[in-house]
Coordinates of C-alpha atoms in Angstrom, one line a residue:
M13 CA 101.8 113.1 111.7
I14 CA 99.3 110.8 113.5
K15 CA 98.2 107.9 111.4
I16 CA 94.4 107.7 111.0
K17 CA 92.8 104.4 110.1
A18 CA 89.1 104.3 109.5
I19 CA 87.7 100.8 109.9
T20 CA 84.6 100.0 107.9
S21 CA 82.5 97.3 106.3
G22 CA 79.8 97.0 103.7
K23 CA 77.3 95.5 106.2
G24 CA 77.3 94.6 109.9
G25 CA 78.1 91.3 111.3
V26 CA 81.5 90.7 109.8
G27 CA 83.5 91.4 113.0
K28 CA 84.4 95.0 112.3
S29 CA 84.3 96.2 115.9
T30 CA 86.0 93.1 117.2
C31 CA 88.8 93.7 114.7
S32 CA 89.0 97.4 115.8
I33 CA 89.6 96.3 119.4
E34 CA 92.1 93.6 118.5
L35 CA 94.1 96.0 116.2
A36 CA 94.2 98.5 119.0
F37 CA 95.5 95.9 121.4
A38 CA 98.1 94.6 118.9
L39 CA 99.4 98.1 118.2
D40 CA 99.6 98.7 122.0
K41 CA 101.8 95.6 122.3
L42 CA 103.9 97.0 119.5
G43 CA 104.6 100.0 121.6
K44 CA 102.2 102.5 119.9
R45 CA 99.8 104.9 121.7
V46 CA 96.4 104.3 120.2
L47 CA 93.2 106.4 120.3
L48 CA 90.3 104.1 119.6
I49 CA 87.2 106.1 118.5
D50 CA 83.8 104.6 118.4
A51 CA 82.1 106.7 115.7
D52 CA 78.9 104.6 115.4
Q53 CA 76.6 107.3 116.8
G54 CA 73.5 106.0 118.4
M55 CA 74.7 102.4 118.2
R56 CA 77.9 102.6 120.4
C57 CA 79.2 99.3 121.5
L58 CA 83.0 99.5 122.2
D59 CA 82.5 100.7 125.8
M60 CA 80.3 97.7 126.5
L61 CA 82.6 95.2 124.7
L62 CA 85.5 96.5 126.7
G63 CA 83.6 96.5 130.0
V64 CA 84.1 100.2 130.7
S65 CA 80.5 101.4 130.3
E66 CA 80.2 102.2 134.0
N67 CA 83.0 104.8 133.7
L68 CA 81.4 106.6 130.7
L69 CA 80.6 110.2 131.5
F70 CA 81.5 112.2 128.3
D71 CA 81.7 110.9 124.7
L72 CA 82.8 111.8 121.2
S73 CA 80.2 114.5 120.8
D74 CA 81.6 116.3 123.9
A75 CA 85.1 116.1 122.6
V76 CA 84.1 117.4 119.1
K77 CA 82.3 120.3 120.7
G78 CA 85.4 121.4 122.6
R79 CA 85.5 119.6 125.9
E80 CA 89.0 118.6 127.0
L81 CA 89.8 115.4 125.2
S82 CA 91.4 113.8 128.3
S83 CA 88.2 114.1 130.2
C84 CA 86.3 112.1 127.5
L85 CA 88.7 109.2 127.3
L86 CA 88.3 105.8 129.0
S87 CA 91.3 103.6 129.9
V88 CA 91.3 100.0 128.9
K89 CA 92.3 97.4 131.5
K90 CA 95.7 95.6 130.7
H91 CA 96.3 97.9 127.7
P92 CA 97.7 101.2 129.0
G93 CA 98.6 102.4 125.5
V94 CA 94.9 102.3 124.4
S95 CA 92.4 105.1 125.1
L96 CA 88.8 104.7 124.1
L97 CA 86.6 107.6 123.0
P98 CA 83.1 106.3 123.1
A99 CA 80.3 107.2 120.7
P100 CA 77.3 109.4 121.7
A101 CA 74.1 107.6 122.5
V102 CA 72.2 109.7 120.0
V103 CA 72.8 110.7 116.4
G104 CA 73.4 114.1 114.9
L105 CA 75.1 116.0 117.7
F106 CA 77.9 117.0 115.3
S107 CA 78.6 117.3 111.6
N108 CA 81.1 115.3 109.5
D109 CA 83.1 118.5 109.0
E110 CA 83.2 119.1 112.7
F111 CA 84.4 115.6 113.3
S112 CA 87.1 116.0 110.7
R113 CA 88.4 119.3 112.2
F114 CA 88.4 117.5 115.6
L115 CA 90.6 114.7 114.2
E116 CA 93.0 117.2 112.6
G117 CA 93.3 119.1 115.9
I118 CA 94.4 116.1 118.0
D119 CA 97.9 116.7 119.4
E120 CA 100.3 114.3 117.8
E121 CA 102.3 114.2 121.0
L122 CA 99.4 112.3 122.6
F123 CA 98.9 109.4 120.1
D124 CA 100.7 107.6 117.3
I125 CA 97.6 106.1 115.7
I126 CA 93.9 106.8 115.6
L127 CA 91.6 103.9 114.9
I128 CA 88.0 104.9 114.0
D129 CA 85.4 102.2 114.2
L130 CA 82.9 103.6 111.6
P131 CA 79.3 102.5 111.3
A132 CA 78.7 99.6 109.0
G133 CA 77.6 100.6 105.5
I134 CA 78.8 103.2 103.0
D135 CA 78.7 106.9 103.8
D136 CA 80.2 108.9 100.9
E137 CA 79.7 112.2 102.6
L138 CA 81.6 111.0 105.7
Y139 CA 84.3 109.4 103.7
R140 CA 85.0 112.6 101.8
A141 CA 84.9 114.7 105.0
L142 CA 87.6 112.8 106.8
P143 CA 91.1 114.2 106.7
L144 CA 92.9 113.5 103.4
Y145 CA 95.5 111.3 105.0
T146 CA 92.9 108.9 106.4
E147 CA 93.4 105.4 105.3
F148 CA 90.4 103.0 105.2
I149 CA 90.5 99.4 106.4
C150 CA 87.5 97.3 105.1
V151 CA 86.7 94.2 107.0
C152 CA 84.9 91.4 105.1
N153 CA 84.2 87.7 105.4
P154 CA 85.2 85.2 102.7
N155 CA 81.7 84.7 101.3
A156 CA 80.1 86.0 98.1
V157 CA 77.8 88.6 99.8
S158 CA 80.4 90.1 102.1
V159 CA 83.0 90.3 99.3
R160 CA 80.5 92.1 97.0
D161 CA 79.8 94.5 99.9
A162 CA 83.6 95.1 100.3
A163 CA 83.8 95.8 96.6
A164 CA 81.2 98.5 97.0
V165 CA 83.3 100.0 99.9
G166 CA 86.3 99.9 97.7
K167 CA 84.6 101.9 95.1
A168 CA 83.4 104.5 97.7
V169 CA 86.9 104.8 99.0
K170 CA 88.1 105.6 95.5
R171 CA 85.4 108.1 95.0
A172 CA 86.6 109.8 98.1
K173 CA 90.1 109.8 96.7
R174 CA 91.5 107.9 99.7
T175 CA 93.4 104.6 99.9
G176 CA 91.9 101.4 101.2
T177 CA 93.1 98.0 102.5
L178 CA 91.3 94.8 103.2
I179 CA 91.1 92.5 106.2
I180 CA 89.6 89.1 105.5
N181 CA 88.1 87.9 108.8
R182 CA 86.8 84.5 109.8
F183 CA 89.0 82.8 107.1
Q184 CA 89.1 79.1 106.4
T185 CA 90.9 77.6 103.5
Y186 CA 87.8 75.8 102.2
F187 CA 86.3 79.2 101.4
I188 CA 88.6 79.6 98.4
K189 CA 88.2 76.0 97.1
N190 CA 84.7 76.5 95.7
P191 CA 83.1 77.6 92.4
I192 CA 82.9 81.2 93.5
F193 CA 86.5 81.9 94.7
S194 CA 89.2 79.8 93.0
D195 CA 91.9 81.4 95.2
L196 CA 92.7 84.2 97.5
D197 CA 93.5 86.6 94.6
A198 CA 90.0 86.2 93.4
I199 CA 88.7 87.8 96.6
I200 CA 91.2 90.5 96.6
D201 CA 90.7 91.4 92.9
Q202 CA 86.9 91.6 93.3
T203 CA 87.2 94.1 96.2
G204 CA 89.7 96.3 94.5
L205 CA 91.5 96.8 97.8
T206 CA 95.0 95.9 98.9
L207 CA 95.2 93.0 101.3
L208 CA 96.3 94.1 104.8
G209 CA 95.8 90.8 106.5
I210 CA 93.8 87.6 107.1
V211 CA 92.3 86.5 110.4
P212 CA 91.4 82.9 110.9
E213 CA 88.0 81.6 111.9
S214 CA 88.1 81.4 115.7
E215 CA 85.6 80.4 118.3
K216 CA 87.6 82.4 120.9
L217 CA 87.4 85.5 118.8
S218 CA 83.6 85.0 118.1
L219 CA 82.9 84.7 121.9
A220 CA 85.3 87.4 123.1
F221 CA 82.5 89.9 123.3
L222 CA 80.6 87.6 125.7
Y223 CA 83.4 87.4 128.2
G224 CA 85.1 90.8 127.5
D225 CA 88.4 88.9 126.9
F226 CA 90.0 90.3 123.7
S227 CA 93.6 89.4 124.7
L228 CA 94.0 86.7 122.2
K229 CA 97.0 84.3 121.9
G230 CA 97.7 81.6 119.4
R231 CA 96.9 81.9 115.7
E232 CA 94.3 84.7 116.2
G233 CA 96.7 86.9 118.2
K234 CA 99.5 86.3 115.7
A235 CA 97.2 87.4 112.9
F236 CA 96.5 90.7 114.5
T237 CA 100.1 91.2 115.4
R238 CA 101.0 90.8 111.8
I239 CA 98.4 93.3 110.7
G240 CA 99.5 95.8 113.4
S241 CA 103.1 95.5 112.3
R242 CA 102.1 96.2 108.7
I243 CA 100.1 99.3 109.8
I244 CA 103.3 100.7 111.4
G245 CA 105.2 100.1 108.2
K246 CA 107.0 96.8 108.8
N247 CA 107.4 94.3 106.0
T248 CA 105.6 91.3 107.5
P249 CA 105.0 88.4 105.1
L250 CA 101.8 86.5 105.0
P251 CA 102.2 82.9 106.1
K252 CA 101.0 80.0 104.0
L253 CA 97.2 79.9 104.1
K254 CA 97.1 76.6 106.0
K255 CA 99.1 78.2 108.8
I256 CA 97.0 81.4 109.2

């Protein structure tokens, strides 16, 4: 069965779409065939971030409505294992139930993992409509507002009777040495989500969208490789916080 990972966040600006791209690339490097879906109808951005907008002809709405999936996909330079399905430019062209049926109908011979970049914010109806085996990945930053938002996402995931994990993005050790968060467990406990991985604060990652270069190396690249390996079931330990 194809793994489906729905990547979400309480609010925008936490690096959700960037994490979606980096996870797709990490999984490609691990030998997995990845379908990266931009599900942010009306606010699509992945095609622009990946520099493939000029090739966009059909989108997610066309695929949901029955057009041959292969004709709607965009290839990603340097990452042959990643296929992008861009979001439609307008909202409301298909229902949540239609989207779910489309996901369930994707041939498992084509892909190993589907990553869905969901819109920021909580949508209980969409969460409940996605296939039962969908697993949610919430991206948050290590600050009080973002963690509170992630906790709200965690509650919504439980209401939908799905499982959820957490990526802490833009991490620096001083974030957990303050009166709000005494340690890493304090962040994890507040969200109610299982920790999937930690991504360090990175100027390269923050500027990747400006240059279209998401092929990260160093600490940032290693962080996403660790997360990708956990997604495919490997027991990859978290390094000491100072080495993240």
